[in-house]
PDB file of C-alpha atoms in Angstrom:
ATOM      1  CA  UNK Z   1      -7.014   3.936 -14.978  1.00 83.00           C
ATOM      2  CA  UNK Z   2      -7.180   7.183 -12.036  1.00 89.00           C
ATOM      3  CA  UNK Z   3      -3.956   8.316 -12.221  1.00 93.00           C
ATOM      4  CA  UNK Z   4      -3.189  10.217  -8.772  1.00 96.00           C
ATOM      5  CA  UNK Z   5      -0.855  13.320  -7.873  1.00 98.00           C
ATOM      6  CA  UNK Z   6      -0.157  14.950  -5.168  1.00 98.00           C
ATOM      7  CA  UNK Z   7       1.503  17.995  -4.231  1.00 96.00           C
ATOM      8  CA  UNK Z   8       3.872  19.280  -2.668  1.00 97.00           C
ATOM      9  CA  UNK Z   9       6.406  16.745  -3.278  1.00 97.00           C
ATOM     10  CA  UNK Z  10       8.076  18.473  -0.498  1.00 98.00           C
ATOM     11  CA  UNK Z  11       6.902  20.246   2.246  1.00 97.00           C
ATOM     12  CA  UNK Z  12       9.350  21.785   4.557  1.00 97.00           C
ATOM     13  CA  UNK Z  13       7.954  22.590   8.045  1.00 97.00           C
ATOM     14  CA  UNK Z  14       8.558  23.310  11.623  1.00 97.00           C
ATOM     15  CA  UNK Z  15       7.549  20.989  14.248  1.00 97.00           C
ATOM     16  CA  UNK Z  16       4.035  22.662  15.603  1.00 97.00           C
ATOM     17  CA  UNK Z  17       3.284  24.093  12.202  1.00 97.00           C
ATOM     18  CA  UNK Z  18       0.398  23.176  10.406  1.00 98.00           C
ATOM     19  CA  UNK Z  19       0.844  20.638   7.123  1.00 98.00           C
ATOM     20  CA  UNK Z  20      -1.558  20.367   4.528  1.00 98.00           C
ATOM     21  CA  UNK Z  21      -1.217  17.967   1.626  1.00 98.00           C
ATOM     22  CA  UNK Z  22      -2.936  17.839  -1.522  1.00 98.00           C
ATOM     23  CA  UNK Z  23      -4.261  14.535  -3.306  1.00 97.00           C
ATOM     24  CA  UNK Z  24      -5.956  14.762  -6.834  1.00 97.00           C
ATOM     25  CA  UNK Z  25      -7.648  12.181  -9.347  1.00 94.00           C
ATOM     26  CA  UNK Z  26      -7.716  12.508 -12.600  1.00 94.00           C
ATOM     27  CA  UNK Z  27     -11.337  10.990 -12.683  1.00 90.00           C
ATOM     28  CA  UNK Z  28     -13.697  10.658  -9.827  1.00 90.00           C
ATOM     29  CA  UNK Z  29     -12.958   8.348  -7.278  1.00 89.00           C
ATOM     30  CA  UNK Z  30     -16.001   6.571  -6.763  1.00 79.00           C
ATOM     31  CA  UNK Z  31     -17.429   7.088  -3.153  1.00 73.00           C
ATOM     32  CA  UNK Z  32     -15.125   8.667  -1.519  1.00 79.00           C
ATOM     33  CA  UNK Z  33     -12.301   5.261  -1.736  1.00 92.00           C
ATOM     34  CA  UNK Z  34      -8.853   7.533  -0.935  1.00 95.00           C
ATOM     35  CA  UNK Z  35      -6.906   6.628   1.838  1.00 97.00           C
ATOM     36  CA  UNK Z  36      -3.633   7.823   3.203  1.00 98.00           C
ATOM     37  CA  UNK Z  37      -0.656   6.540   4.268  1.00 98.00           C
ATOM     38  CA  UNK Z  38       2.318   7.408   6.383  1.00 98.00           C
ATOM     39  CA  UNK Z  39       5.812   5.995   5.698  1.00 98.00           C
ATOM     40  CA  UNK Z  40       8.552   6.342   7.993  1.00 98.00           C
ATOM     41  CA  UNK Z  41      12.201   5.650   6.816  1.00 96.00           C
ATOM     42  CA  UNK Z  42      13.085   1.862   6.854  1.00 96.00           C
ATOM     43  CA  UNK Z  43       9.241   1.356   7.864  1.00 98.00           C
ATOM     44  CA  UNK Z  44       6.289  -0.402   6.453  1.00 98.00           C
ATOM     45  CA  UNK Z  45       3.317   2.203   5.251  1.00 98.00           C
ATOM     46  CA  UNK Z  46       1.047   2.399   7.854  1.00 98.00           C
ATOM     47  CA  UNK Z  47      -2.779   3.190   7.203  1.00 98.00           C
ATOM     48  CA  UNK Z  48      -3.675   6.822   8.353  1.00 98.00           C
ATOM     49  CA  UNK Z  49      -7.288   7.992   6.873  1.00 97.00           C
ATOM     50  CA  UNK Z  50      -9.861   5.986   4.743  1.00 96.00           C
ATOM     51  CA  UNK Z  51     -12.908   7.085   3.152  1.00 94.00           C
ATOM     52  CA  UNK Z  52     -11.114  10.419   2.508  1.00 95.00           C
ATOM     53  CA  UNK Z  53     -11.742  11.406   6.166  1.00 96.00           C
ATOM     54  CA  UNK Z  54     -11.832   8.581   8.522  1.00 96.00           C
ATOM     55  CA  UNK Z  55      -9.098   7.913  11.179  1.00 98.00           C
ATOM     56  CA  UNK Z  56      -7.627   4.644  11.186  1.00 97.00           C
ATOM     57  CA  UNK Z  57      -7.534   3.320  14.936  1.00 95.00           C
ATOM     58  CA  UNK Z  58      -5.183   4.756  16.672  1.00 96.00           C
ATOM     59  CA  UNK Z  59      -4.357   7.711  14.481  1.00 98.00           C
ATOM     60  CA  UNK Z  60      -4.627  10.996  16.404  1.00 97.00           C
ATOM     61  CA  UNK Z  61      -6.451  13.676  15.852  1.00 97.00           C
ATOM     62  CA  UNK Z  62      -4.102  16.264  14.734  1.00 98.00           C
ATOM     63  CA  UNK Z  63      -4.222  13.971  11.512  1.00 98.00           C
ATOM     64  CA  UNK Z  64      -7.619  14.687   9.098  1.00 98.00           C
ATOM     65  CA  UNK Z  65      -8.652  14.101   5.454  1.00 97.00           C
ATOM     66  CA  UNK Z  66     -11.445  15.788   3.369  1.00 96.00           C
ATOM     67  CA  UNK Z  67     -12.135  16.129   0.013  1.00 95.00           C
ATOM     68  CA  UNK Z  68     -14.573  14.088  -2.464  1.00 93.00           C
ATOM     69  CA  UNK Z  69     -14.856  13.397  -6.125  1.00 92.00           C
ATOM     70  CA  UNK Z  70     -10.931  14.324  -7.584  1.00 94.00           C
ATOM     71  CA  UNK Z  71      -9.633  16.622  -4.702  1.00 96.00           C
ATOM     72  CA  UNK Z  72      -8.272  15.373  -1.864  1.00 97.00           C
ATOM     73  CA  UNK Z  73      -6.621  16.799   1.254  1.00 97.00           C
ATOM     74  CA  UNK Z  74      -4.827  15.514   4.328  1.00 98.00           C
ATOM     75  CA  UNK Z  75      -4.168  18.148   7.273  1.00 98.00           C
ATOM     76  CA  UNK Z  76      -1.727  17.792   9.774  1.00 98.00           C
ATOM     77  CA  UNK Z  77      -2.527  20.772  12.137  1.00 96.00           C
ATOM     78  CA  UNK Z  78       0.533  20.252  14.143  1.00 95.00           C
ATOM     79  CA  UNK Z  79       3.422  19.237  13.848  1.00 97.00           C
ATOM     80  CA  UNK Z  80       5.205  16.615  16.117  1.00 97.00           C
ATOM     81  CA  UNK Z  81       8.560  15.273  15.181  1.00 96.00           C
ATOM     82  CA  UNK Z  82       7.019  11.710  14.525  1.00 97.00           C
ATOM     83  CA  UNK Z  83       5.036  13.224  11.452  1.00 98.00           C
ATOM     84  CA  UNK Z  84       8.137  14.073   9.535  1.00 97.00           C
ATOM     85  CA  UNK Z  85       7.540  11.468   6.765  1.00 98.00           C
ATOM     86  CA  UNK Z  86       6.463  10.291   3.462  1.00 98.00           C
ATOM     87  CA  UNK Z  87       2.747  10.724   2.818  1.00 98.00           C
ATOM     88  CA  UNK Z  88       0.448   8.887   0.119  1.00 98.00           C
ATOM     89  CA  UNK Z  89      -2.637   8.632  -1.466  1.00 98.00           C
ATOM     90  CA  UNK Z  90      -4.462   5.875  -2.780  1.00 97.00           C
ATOM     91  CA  UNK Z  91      -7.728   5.166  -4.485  1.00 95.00           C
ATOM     92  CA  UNK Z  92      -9.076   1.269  -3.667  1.00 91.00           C
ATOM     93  CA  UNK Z  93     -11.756   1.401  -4.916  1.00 75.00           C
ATOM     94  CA  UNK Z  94     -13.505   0.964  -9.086  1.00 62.00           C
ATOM     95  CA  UNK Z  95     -15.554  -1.636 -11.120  1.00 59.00           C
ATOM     96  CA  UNK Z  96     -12.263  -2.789 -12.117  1.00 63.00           C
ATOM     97  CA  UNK Z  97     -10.164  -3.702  -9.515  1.00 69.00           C
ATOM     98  CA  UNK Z  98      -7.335  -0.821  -9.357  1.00 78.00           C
ATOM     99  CA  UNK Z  99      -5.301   0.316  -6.251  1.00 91.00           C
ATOM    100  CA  UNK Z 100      -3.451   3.091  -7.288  1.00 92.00           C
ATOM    101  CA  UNK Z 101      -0.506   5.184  -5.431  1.00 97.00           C
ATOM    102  CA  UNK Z 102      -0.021   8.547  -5.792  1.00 97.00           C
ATOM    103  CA  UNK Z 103       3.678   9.548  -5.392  1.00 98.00           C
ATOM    104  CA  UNK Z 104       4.110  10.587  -1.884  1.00 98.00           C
ATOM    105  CA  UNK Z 105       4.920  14.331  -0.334  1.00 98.00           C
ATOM    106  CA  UNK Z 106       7.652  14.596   1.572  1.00 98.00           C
ATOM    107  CA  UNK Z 107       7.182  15.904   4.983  1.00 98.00           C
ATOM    108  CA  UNK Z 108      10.383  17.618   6.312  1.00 96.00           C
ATOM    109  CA  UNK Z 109      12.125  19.796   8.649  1.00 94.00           C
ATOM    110  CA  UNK Z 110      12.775  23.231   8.279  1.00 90.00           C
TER     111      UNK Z 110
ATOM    112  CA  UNK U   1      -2.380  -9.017  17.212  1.00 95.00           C
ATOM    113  CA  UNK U   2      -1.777  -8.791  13.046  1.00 97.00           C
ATOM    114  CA  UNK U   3       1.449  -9.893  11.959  1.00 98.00           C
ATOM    115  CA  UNK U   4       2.485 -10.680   8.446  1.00 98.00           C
ATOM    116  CA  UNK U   5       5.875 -12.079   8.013  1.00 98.00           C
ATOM    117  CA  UNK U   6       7.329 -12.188   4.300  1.00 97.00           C
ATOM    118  CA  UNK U   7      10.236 -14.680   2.881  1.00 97.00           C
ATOM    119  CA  UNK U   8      11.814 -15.923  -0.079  1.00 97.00           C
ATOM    120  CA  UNK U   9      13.160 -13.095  -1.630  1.00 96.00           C
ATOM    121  CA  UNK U  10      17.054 -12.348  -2.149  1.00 97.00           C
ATOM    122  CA  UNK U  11      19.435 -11.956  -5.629  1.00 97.00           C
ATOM    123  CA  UNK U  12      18.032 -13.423  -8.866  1.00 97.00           C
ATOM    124  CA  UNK U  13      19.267 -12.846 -12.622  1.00 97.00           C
ATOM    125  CA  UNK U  14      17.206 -11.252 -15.443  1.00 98.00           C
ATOM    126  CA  UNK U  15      15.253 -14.035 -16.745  1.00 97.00           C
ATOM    127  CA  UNK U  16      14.724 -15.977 -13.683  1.00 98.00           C
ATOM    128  CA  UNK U  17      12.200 -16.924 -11.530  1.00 98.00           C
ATOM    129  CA  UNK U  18      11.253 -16.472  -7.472  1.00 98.00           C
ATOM    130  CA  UNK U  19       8.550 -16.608  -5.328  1.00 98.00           C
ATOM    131  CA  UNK U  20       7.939 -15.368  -2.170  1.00 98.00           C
ATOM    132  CA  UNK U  21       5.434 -16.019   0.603  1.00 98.00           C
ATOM    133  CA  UNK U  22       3.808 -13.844   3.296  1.00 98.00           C
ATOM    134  CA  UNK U  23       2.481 -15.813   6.551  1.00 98.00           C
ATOM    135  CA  UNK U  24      -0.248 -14.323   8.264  1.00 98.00           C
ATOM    136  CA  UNK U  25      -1.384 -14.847  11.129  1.00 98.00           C
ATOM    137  CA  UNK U  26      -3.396 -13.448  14.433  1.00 97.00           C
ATOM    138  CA  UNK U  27      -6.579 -12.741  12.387  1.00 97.00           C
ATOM    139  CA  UNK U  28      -9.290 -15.035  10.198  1.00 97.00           C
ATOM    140  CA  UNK U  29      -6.940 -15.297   7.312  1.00 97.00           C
ATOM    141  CA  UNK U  30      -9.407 -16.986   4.976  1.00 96.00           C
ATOM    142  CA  UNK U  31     -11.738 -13.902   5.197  1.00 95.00           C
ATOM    143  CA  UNK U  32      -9.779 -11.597   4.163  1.00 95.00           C
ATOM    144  CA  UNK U  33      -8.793 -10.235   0.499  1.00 94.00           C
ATOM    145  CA  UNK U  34      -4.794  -9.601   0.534  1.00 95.00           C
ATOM    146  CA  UNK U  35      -2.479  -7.780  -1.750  1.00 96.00           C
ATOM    147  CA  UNK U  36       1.193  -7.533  -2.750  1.00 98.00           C
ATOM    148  CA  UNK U  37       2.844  -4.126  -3.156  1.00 98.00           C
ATOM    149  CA  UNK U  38       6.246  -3.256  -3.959  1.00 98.00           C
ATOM    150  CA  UNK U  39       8.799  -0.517  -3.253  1.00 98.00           C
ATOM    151  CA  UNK U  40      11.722   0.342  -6.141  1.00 98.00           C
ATOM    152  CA  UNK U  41      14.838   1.970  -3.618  1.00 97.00           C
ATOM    153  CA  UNK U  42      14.109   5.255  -3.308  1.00 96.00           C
ATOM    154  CA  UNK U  43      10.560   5.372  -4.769  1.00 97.00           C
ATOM    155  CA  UNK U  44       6.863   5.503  -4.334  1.00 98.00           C
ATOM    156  CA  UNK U  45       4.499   2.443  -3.645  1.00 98.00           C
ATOM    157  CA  UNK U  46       3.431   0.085  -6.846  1.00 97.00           C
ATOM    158  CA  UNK U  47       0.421  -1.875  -6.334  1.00 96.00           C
ATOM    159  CA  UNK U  48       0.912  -5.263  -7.833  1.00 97.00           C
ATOM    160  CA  UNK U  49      -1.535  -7.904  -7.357  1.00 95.00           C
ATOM    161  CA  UNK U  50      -4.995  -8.639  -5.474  1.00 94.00           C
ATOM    162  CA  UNK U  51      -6.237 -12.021  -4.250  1.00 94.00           C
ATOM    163  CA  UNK U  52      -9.615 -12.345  -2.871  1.00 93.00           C
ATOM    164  CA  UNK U  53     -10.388 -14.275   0.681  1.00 94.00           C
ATOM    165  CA  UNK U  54     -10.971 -17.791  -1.347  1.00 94.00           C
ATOM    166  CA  UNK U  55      -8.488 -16.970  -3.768  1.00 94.00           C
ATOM    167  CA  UNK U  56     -11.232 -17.096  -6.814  1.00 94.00           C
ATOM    168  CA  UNK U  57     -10.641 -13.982  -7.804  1.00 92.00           C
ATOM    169  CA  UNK U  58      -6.985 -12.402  -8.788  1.00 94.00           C
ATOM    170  CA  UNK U  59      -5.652  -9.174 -10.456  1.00 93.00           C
ATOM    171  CA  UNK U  60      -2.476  -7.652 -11.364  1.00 94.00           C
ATOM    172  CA  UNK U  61      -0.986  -4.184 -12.258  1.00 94.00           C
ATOM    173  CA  UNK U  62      -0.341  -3.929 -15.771  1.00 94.00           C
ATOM    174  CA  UNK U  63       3.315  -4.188 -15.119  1.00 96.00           C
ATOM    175  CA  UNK U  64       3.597  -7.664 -13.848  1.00 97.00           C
ATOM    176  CA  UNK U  65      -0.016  -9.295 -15.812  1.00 96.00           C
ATOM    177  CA  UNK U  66       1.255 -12.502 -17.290  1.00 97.00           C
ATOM    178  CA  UNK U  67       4.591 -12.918 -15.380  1.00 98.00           C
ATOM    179  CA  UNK U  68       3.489 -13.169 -11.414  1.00 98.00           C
ATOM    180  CA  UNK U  69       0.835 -15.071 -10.117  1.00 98.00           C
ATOM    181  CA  UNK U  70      -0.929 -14.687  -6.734  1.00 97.00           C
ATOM    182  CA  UNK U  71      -1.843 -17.701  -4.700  1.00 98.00           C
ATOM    183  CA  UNK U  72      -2.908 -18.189  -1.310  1.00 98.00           C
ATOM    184  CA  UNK U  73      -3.072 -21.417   1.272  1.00 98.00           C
ATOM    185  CA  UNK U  74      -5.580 -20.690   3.976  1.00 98.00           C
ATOM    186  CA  UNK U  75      -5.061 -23.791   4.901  1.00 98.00           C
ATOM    187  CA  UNK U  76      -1.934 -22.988   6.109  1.00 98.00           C
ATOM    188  CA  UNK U  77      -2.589 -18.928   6.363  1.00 98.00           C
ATOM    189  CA  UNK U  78       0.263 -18.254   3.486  1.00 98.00           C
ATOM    190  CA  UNK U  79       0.350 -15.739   0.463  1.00 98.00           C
ATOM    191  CA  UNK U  80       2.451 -16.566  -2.564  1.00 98.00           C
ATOM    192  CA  UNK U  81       3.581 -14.652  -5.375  1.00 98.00           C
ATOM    193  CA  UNK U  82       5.549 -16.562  -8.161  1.00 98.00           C
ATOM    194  CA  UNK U  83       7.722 -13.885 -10.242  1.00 98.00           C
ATOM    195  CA  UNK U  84       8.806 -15.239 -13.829  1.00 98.00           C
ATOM    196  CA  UNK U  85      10.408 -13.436 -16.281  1.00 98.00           C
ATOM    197  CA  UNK U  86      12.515 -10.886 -13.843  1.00 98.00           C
ATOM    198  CA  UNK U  87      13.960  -8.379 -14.937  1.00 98.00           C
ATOM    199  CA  UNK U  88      16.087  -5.165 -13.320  1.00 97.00           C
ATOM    200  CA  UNK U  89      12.680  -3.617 -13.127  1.00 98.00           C
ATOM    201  CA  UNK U  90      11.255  -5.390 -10.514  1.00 98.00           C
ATOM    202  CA  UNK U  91      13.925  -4.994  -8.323  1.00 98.00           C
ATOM    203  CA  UNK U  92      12.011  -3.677  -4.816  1.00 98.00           C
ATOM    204  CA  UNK U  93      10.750  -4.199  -1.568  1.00 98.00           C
ATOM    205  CA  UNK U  94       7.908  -6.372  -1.710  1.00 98.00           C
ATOM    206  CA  UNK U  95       4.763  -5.949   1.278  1.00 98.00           C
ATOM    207  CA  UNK U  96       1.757  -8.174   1.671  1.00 98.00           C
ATOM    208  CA  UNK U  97      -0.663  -6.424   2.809  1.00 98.00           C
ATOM    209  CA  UNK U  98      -4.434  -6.971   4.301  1.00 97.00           C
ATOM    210  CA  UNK U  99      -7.557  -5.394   2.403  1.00 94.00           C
ATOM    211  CA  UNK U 100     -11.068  -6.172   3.544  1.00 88.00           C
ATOM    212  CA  UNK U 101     -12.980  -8.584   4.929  1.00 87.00           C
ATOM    213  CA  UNK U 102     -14.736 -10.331   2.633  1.00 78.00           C
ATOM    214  CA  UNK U 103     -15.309  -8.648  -0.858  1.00 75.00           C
ATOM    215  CA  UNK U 104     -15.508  -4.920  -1.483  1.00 74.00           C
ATOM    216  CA  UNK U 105     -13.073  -1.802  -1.608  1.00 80.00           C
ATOM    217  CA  UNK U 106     -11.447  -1.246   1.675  1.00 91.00           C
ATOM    218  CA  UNK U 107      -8.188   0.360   2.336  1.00 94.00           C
ATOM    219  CA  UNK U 108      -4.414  -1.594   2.943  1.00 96.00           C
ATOM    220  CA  UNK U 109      -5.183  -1.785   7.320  1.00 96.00           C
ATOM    221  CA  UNK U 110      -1.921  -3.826   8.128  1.00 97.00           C
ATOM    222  CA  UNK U 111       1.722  -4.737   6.089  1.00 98.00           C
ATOM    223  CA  UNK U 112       3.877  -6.878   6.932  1.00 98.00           C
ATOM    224  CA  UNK U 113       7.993  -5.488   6.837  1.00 97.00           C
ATOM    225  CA  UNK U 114       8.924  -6.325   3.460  1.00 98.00           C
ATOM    226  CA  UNK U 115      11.271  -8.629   1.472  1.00 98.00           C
ATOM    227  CA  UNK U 116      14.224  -7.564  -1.043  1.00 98.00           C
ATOM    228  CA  UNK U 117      14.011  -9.037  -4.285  1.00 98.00           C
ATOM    229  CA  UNK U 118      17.089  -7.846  -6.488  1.00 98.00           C
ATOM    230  CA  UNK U 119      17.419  -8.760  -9.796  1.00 98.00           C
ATOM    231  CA  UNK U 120      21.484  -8.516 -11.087  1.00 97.00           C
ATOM    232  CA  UNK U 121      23.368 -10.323 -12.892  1.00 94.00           C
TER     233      UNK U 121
END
């Protein structure tokens, strides 16, 4: 089983700063499968980047993801006050079916 | 537009039994795989269960293999998951959620809002 962790768990920030979290795998995650989400209080998760640095639709383009094999990294270059949130990783993809969530960095104000 | 609406959850006792549903709709429901994923308060997101589009193939987390079971209707575009056995620790917020079209690994692209299930006596 990839076991994912991600750091910060907080990350206290300014609105216009630049945010960047960190995802990592405890074994490779097999063709780039990470994806991020964004979850706002009293909100559903909402699908950011997939395929470690693809932009859902509709995600702008302040948000981008890199990273391949066990590190992973989501960039937020700046800040708006929508983007103060919980952030997570997740690997979807193995031979045996696993969808695991890291657990989250906390994006928050200064 | 994608909209997934789930019901059925509320209060149960340890022990007991619920299941909820998810309907879907505003997409070719039958194509898709699906998933349920719950939310303890105050916690990270728990993967629990995978259906694929014709419901042949099903998985669980290791937490819930052997209690819930995943179903779908795409005859009537609906998602159930029967929960036996509750106890305190699956007290969350459950989300249905849409994978991919057809098989493969794709990432969770819509939820729907979420249903409490509390387990108290």
């Amino acid at each position: 089983e990839i076991v994912l962790t991600q750091s910060p768990g907080t990350l206290s920030l300014s609105p216009g700063e630049r945010a960047t979290l960190s995802c990592r795998a405890s074994q490779s995650v097999s063709s780039s499968y990470l994806a991020w989400y964004q979850q706002k209080p009293g909100q559903a998760p909402r699908l950011l980047i997939y395929g470690a640095s693809s932009r859902a639709t509709g995600i702008p383009d302040r948000f981008s993801g890199s990273g391949s094999g066990t590190d992973f990294t989501l960039t937020i270059t700046r800040l708006e006050p929508e983007d103060f949130a919980v952030y997570y990783c997740q690997q979807y993809g193995s031979s045996l079916p696993q969808f695991t969530f890291g657990p989250g960095t906390k994006v928050d104000t200064k | 537009q994608v909209q997934l609406v789930e019901s059925g959850g509320g209060v149960v006792q340890p022990g007991r039994s619920l299941r909820l549903s998810c309907a879907a709709s505003g997409f070719t429901f039958s194509s898709y795989t699906m998933h349920w994923v719950r939310q303890a308060p105050g916690k990270g997101l728990e993967w629990v269960a995978v259906i694929s589009y014709d419901g042949t193939n099903k998985y669980y987390a290791d937490s819930v293999k052997g209690r819930f079971t995943f179903s779908r209707d795409n005859s009537k575009n609906t998602l159930y998951l029967q929960m036996n056995s509750l106890g305190a620790e699956d007290t969350a917020l459950y989300y249905c959620a849409r994978g991919g079209y057809g098989s493969g690994s794709y990432p969770f692209d819509y939820w729907g809002q979420g249903n409490l299930v509390t387990v108290s006596s």
